[in-house]
Short mmCIF file of C-alpha atoms in Angstrom, two decimals:
data_model
loop_
_atom_site.label_atom_id
_atom_site.label_comp_id
_atom_site.label_asym_id
_atom_site.label_seq_id
_atom_site.Cartn_x
_atom_site.Cartn_y
_atom_site.Cartn_z
CA MET A 1 -126.74 112.91 236.51
CA THR A 2 -128.60 110.57 238.90
CA ARG A 3 -132.21 109.98 237.98
CA VAL A 4 -134.83 110.76 240.61
CA GLY A 5 -136.58 107.45 239.95
CA CYS A 6 -133.49 105.38 240.76
CA PRO A 7 -132.94 105.44 244.55
CA GLY A 8 -130.31 102.70 244.31
CA CYS A 9 -128.05 105.05 242.37
CA ARG A 10 -127.98 107.39 245.37
CA GLU A 11 -126.92 104.78 247.93
CA GLY A 12 -123.47 105.63 249.19
CA GLY A 13 -120.69 103.70 250.82
CA PRO A 14 -118.83 100.54 249.81
CA LEU A 15 -120.14 97.01 250.16
CA PRO A 16 -119.45 95.58 253.63
CA PHE A 17 -117.78 92.51 252.07
CA GLU A 18 -115.43 91.70 249.20
CA PHE A 19 -115.91 89.18 246.42
CA THR A 20 -114.41 88.00 243.17
CA MET A 21 -115.53 85.85 240.23
CA ALA A 22 -114.97 82.30 239.05
CA PHE A 23 -115.51 81.36 235.42
CA GLN A 24 -117.16 78.17 234.13
CA PRO A 25 -117.22 77.41 230.39
CA ILE A 26 -120.31 76.91 228.25
CA ILE A 27 -119.58 74.41 225.50
CA ASP A 28 -121.07 74.21 222.02
CA VAL A 29 -120.74 70.46 221.45
CA SER A 30 -121.94 70.69 217.84
CA GLU A 31 -118.73 72.59 217.06
CA ASN A 32 -116.66 71.28 219.98
CA ARG A 33 -115.74 74.79 221.09
CA ILE A 34 -116.17 77.15 224.02
CA TRP A 35 -119.26 79.29 223.41
CA GLY A 36 -118.79 81.42 226.50
CA TYR A 37 -118.23 81.52 230.24
CA GLU A 38 -120.54 82.16 233.16
CA ALA A 39 -119.21 84.48 235.88
CA LEU A 40 -119.96 83.04 239.35
CA VAL A 41 -119.47 84.96 242.60
CA ARG A 42 -116.90 83.73 245.10
CA GLY A 43 -115.41 85.10 248.32
CA ILE A 44 -111.84 86.38 248.17
CA GLU A 45 -110.79 83.79 250.77
CA GLY A 46 -112.29 80.88 248.86
CA GLN A 47 -115.86 81.11 250.12
CA GLY A 48 -118.56 79.77 247.82
CA ALA A 49 -121.42 81.61 246.19
CA GLY A 50 -123.72 80.83 249.12
CA TRP A 51 -121.51 82.73 251.52
CA VAL A 52 -121.34 85.75 249.24
CA LEU A 53 -125.07 85.83 248.54
CA GLY A 54 -125.71 85.45 252.25
CA GLN A 55 -124.17 88.90 252.74
CA VAL A 56 -126.66 90.50 250.34
CA ASN A 57 -129.69 92.23 251.85
CA GLN A 58 -132.28 94.84 250.96
CA THR A 59 -129.85 97.64 251.79
CA ASN A 60 -126.91 96.56 249.62
CA ARG A 61 -128.64 94.47 246.92
CA TYR A 62 -128.54 97.20 244.27
CA LYS A 63 -124.88 98.00 244.89
CA PHE A 64 -123.96 94.30 244.85
CA ASP A 65 -125.82 93.72 241.57
CA GLN A 66 -124.00 96.64 239.96
CA ALA A 67 -120.63 95.58 241.37
CA CYS A 68 -121.05 92.03 240.02
CA ARG A 69 -121.57 93.29 236.50
CA VAL A 70 -118.52 95.54 236.58
CA LYS A 71 -116.22 92.99 238.22
CA ALA A 72 -117.24 90.23 235.79
CA ILE A 73 -116.48 92.42 232.78
CA GLU A 74 -113.21 93.76 234.19
CA LEU A 75 -111.93 90.28 235.04
CA ALA A 76 -113.10 88.68 231.78
CA ALA A 77 -111.77 91.31 229.37
CA PRO A 78 -108.05 90.42 229.64
CA LEU A 79 -108.76 86.66 229.86
CA PHE A 80 -111.15 86.00 227.00
CA PRO A 81 -109.48 84.69 223.84
CA ASP A 82 -111.54 86.54 221.23
CA ALA A 83 -114.48 88.83 220.59
CA GLU A 84 -116.81 85.88 219.89
CA THR A 85 -116.64 84.41 223.40
CA ARG A 86 -119.66 85.39 225.49
CA LEU A 87 -119.71 86.40 229.13
CA SER A 88 -122.79 85.36 231.10
CA ILE A 89 -123.64 87.56 234.09
CA ASN A 90 -126.39 86.87 236.61
CA PHE A 91 -128.52 89.85 237.58
CA MET A 92 -131.27 90.47 240.10
CA PRO A 93 -134.40 91.87 238.40
CA ASN A 94 -135.73 93.17 241.71
CA ALA A 95 -132.51 95.20 242.16
CA VAL A 96 -133.03 97.19 238.95
CA TYR A 97 -134.88 100.39 239.76
CA GLU A 98 -134.89 102.03 236.33
CA PRO A 99 -133.50 100.00 233.40
CA ALA A 100 -131.90 102.80 231.39
CA ALA A 101 -130.20 104.29 234.46
CA CYS A 102 -129.14 101.02 236.06
CA ILE A 103 -127.38 99.78 232.92
CA ARG A 104 -124.94 102.72 232.88
CA ALA A 105 -122.25 101.06 235.00
CA THR A 106 -122.32 98.02 232.68
CA LEU A 107 -122.01 100.22 229.59
CA ASP A 108 -119.14 102.16 231.16
CA ALA A 109 -117.27 98.97 232.08
CA ALA A 110 -117.75 97.51 228.60
CA ARG A 111 -116.53 100.72 226.96
CA ARG A 112 -113.55 101.03 229.33
CA THR A 113 -112.39 97.44 228.74
CA GLY A 114 -113.27 97.21 225.04
CA PHE A 115 -115.83 94.47 225.68
CA ALA A 116 -118.45 94.26 222.89
CA HIS A 117 -122.10 94.40 224.01
CA ARG A 118 -123.00 91.35 221.91
CA GLN A 119 -120.54 89.31 224.00
CA ILE A 120 -122.53 89.92 227.20
CA MET A 121 -125.44 87.73 228.26
CA PHE A 122 -127.57 88.62 231.27
CA GLU A 123 -129.20 85.74 233.16
CA PHE A 124 -132.17 86.14 235.46
CA THR A 125 -133.60 83.24 237.41
CA GLU A 126 -137.19 82.12 237.79
CA ASN A 127 -136.30 81.17 241.37
CA GLU A 128 -136.44 84.87 242.28
CA ARG A 129 -140.13 85.69 242.47
CA MET A 130 -140.96 88.47 240.03
CA VAL A 131 -142.40 91.44 241.90
CA ASP A 132 -143.41 93.21 238.70
CA VAL A 133 -143.43 91.21 235.44
CA ALA A 134 -143.95 94.35 233.33
CA HIS A 135 -140.85 95.87 234.93
CA VAL A 136 -138.76 92.83 234.00
CA GLN A 137 -140.09 93.11 230.45
CA ARG A 138 -138.82 96.70 230.35
CA ILE A 139 -135.42 95.58 231.62
CA ILE A 140 -135.12 92.95 228.88
CA ALA A 141 -136.24 95.42 226.22
CA GLU A 142 -133.62 97.92 227.39
CA TYR A 143 -130.87 95.29 227.39
CA ARG A 144 -131.77 94.12 223.91
CA LYS A 145 -131.70 97.71 222.70
CA HIS A 146 -128.00 97.76 223.64
CA GLY A 147 -127.30 94.42 221.94
CA PHE A 148 -127.07 92.26 225.07
CA VAL A 149 -128.28 88.64 225.06
CA THR A 150 -130.85 87.63 227.71
CA ALA A 151 -131.32 84.24 229.35
CA LEU A 152 -133.82 82.67 231.75
CA ASP A 153 -131.86 80.55 234.23
CA ASP A 154 -133.04 77.51 236.23
CA PHE A 155 -135.90 76.89 233.81
CA GLY A 156 -138.20 74.24 235.23
CA ALA A 157 -137.31 74.85 238.87
CA GLY A 158 -139.12 77.98 239.95
CA TYR A 159 -142.48 79.60 240.34
CA ALA A 160 -143.92 79.93 236.87
CA GLY A 161 -141.49 78.84 234.14
CA LEU A 162 -143.92 78.60 231.23
CA ASN A 163 -145.63 81.87 232.15
CA LEU A 164 -142.28 83.64 232.32
CA LEU A 165 -141.24 82.14 228.99
CA ALA A 166 -144.43 83.46 227.40
CA SER A 167 -144.01 86.87 229.00
CA PHE A 168 -140.32 87.50 228.36
CA GLN A 169 -139.27 85.53 225.26
CA PRO A 170 -135.58 85.46 226.26
CA ASP A 171 -132.88 84.62 223.73
CA LEU A 172 -131.90 81.54 225.72
CA ILE A 173 -133.20 79.29 228.50
CA LYS A 174 -131.01 77.25 230.84
CA LEU A 175 -132.59 73.98 231.93
CA ASP A 176 -132.41 73.46 235.68
CA MET A 177 -129.99 70.72 236.70
CA GLU A 178 -132.62 68.95 238.81
CA LEU A 179 -134.60 68.34 235.63
CA ILE A 180 -131.48 66.94 233.99
CA ARG A 181 -130.23 64.75 236.82
CA GLY A 182 -131.02 61.11 236.03
CA ILE A 183 -132.29 61.86 232.53
CA ALA A 184 -130.26 59.02 230.99
CA THR A 185 -132.49 56.43 232.69
CA SER A 186 -135.74 58.40 232.95
CA PRO A 187 -138.12 58.28 229.97
CA ALA A 188 -140.31 60.89 231.70
CA ARG A 189 -137.44 63.40 231.96
CA GLN A 190 -136.39 62.66 228.40
CA THR A 191 -139.91 63.37 227.16
CA ILE A 192 -140.21 66.60 229.15
CA VAL A 193 -136.83 67.91 227.98
CA ALA A 194 -137.57 66.96 224.36
CA GLY A 195 -140.88 68.83 224.61
CA VAL A 196 -139.26 71.94 226.09
CA THR A 197 -136.55 71.88 223.43
CA MET A 198 -139.09 71.59 220.61
CA MET A 199 -141.18 74.41 222.10
CA ALA A 200 -138.12 76.63 222.44
CA ARG A 201 -137.12 75.93 218.85
CA GLU A 202 -140.57 77.03 217.65
CA LEU A 203 -140.14 80.26 219.64
CA GLY A 204 -136.64 80.90 218.31
CA ILE A 205 -135.07 80.38 221.76
CA THR A 206 -131.79 78.53 222.30
CA VAL A 207 -131.65 75.84 225.02
CA LEU A 208 -128.65 75.35 227.28
CA ALA A 209 -128.38 72.38 229.65
CA GLU A 210 -126.46 73.14 232.84
CA GLY A 211 -125.18 70.92 235.62
CA ILE A 212 -123.96 68.15 233.29
CA GLU A 213 -121.96 65.61 235.29
CA SER A 214 -121.75 62.52 233.09
CA GLU A 215 -121.36 61.34 229.52
CA ALA A 216 -124.72 59.54 229.81
CA GLU A 217 -126.50 62.81 230.58
CA LEU A 218 -124.75 64.47 227.67
CA VAL A 219 -125.79 61.74 225.23
CA ALA A 220 -129.44 61.86 226.33
CA LEU A 221 -129.58 65.66 226.05
CA ARG A 222 -127.88 65.71 222.67
CA ALA A 223 -130.54 63.27 221.48
CA ALA A 224 -133.12 65.93 222.43
CA GLY A 225 -131.41 68.40 220.08
CA ILE A 226 -129.49 70.47 222.65
CA ARG A 227 -126.06 71.75 221.68
CA LEU A 228 -125.02 74.13 224.50
CA PHE A 229 -123.84 72.59 227.78
CA GLN A 230 -122.30 73.58 231.08
CA GLY A 231 -121.22 71.51 234.06
CA TYR A 232 -118.52 69.60 235.92
CA HIS A 233 -118.38 67.05 233.10
CA PHE A 234 -116.55 69.71 231.09
CA ALA A 235 -114.90 71.88 233.74
CA ARG A 236 -115.26 73.14 237.28
CA PRO A 237 -115.31 76.93 237.83
CA ALA A 238 -111.89 78.54 238.28
CA VAL A 239 -111.46 81.69 240.36
CA GLY A 240 -109.98 84.62 238.47
CA THR A 241 -108.92 82.52 235.48
CA LEU A 242 -110.27 80.32 232.68
CA PRO A 243 -110.23 76.59 233.52
CA GLY A 244 -109.07 73.81 231.27
CA VAL A 245 -111.89 72.06 229.43
CA ARG A 246 -112.69 68.43 228.81
CA TYR A 247 -114.39 68.44 225.43
CA ALA A 248 -117.26 66.13 224.54
CA ALA A 249 -116.67 62.72 223.04
CA ALA A 250 -120.35 62.09 222.33
CA ALA A 251 -121.40 62.27 218.69
#
């Protein structure tokens, strides 16, 4: 039954464009293993994420957000090697009308494919201005109730990173790549990242560094106590399959 308070659930018709998913690994360098994969939208004719997201508007945003969740789970289920590998899915907080109702498609897809809830991580970005912080808090609470992991993406790049961290207390934060770029030769960036990592540790939040492109960046970030990494240094995203991985050599 469709809930009255969820107008997005009543929107009919298919999306006016097609898309698929590419997968990029998240590496736990402390154990030299794949921790999970992030699902990234791509066009079916090879278009990048920018093209796909450029088709999203106020009218189809809810349907797109729901379709991304389902497609990511359906594509990942037959590819993932075991029940410990996590799937990271980006979601749009402003596209969720009512948390309990809007999670139904995700739950159905997980049940249909045999994908455990604890394998799924939902990322929301601080680059998307939060219309209603209390609403996002309800979304996170609902997701945690079902055993999903939550992550704040692009930390350090958006509108109010520290305020959002205090408000939401996600399970994980992903450091924005612009904060990471050049860290190997920047004492200021090293100090900032070390401070964020220490603060996150005190809050019981895991830190993931994304956008890693060099061994020098990896070494500097490992020195700050970070163990989860993502970026071209390890693997580029692969459409519809799991890419090969270059594991870390840094101790």
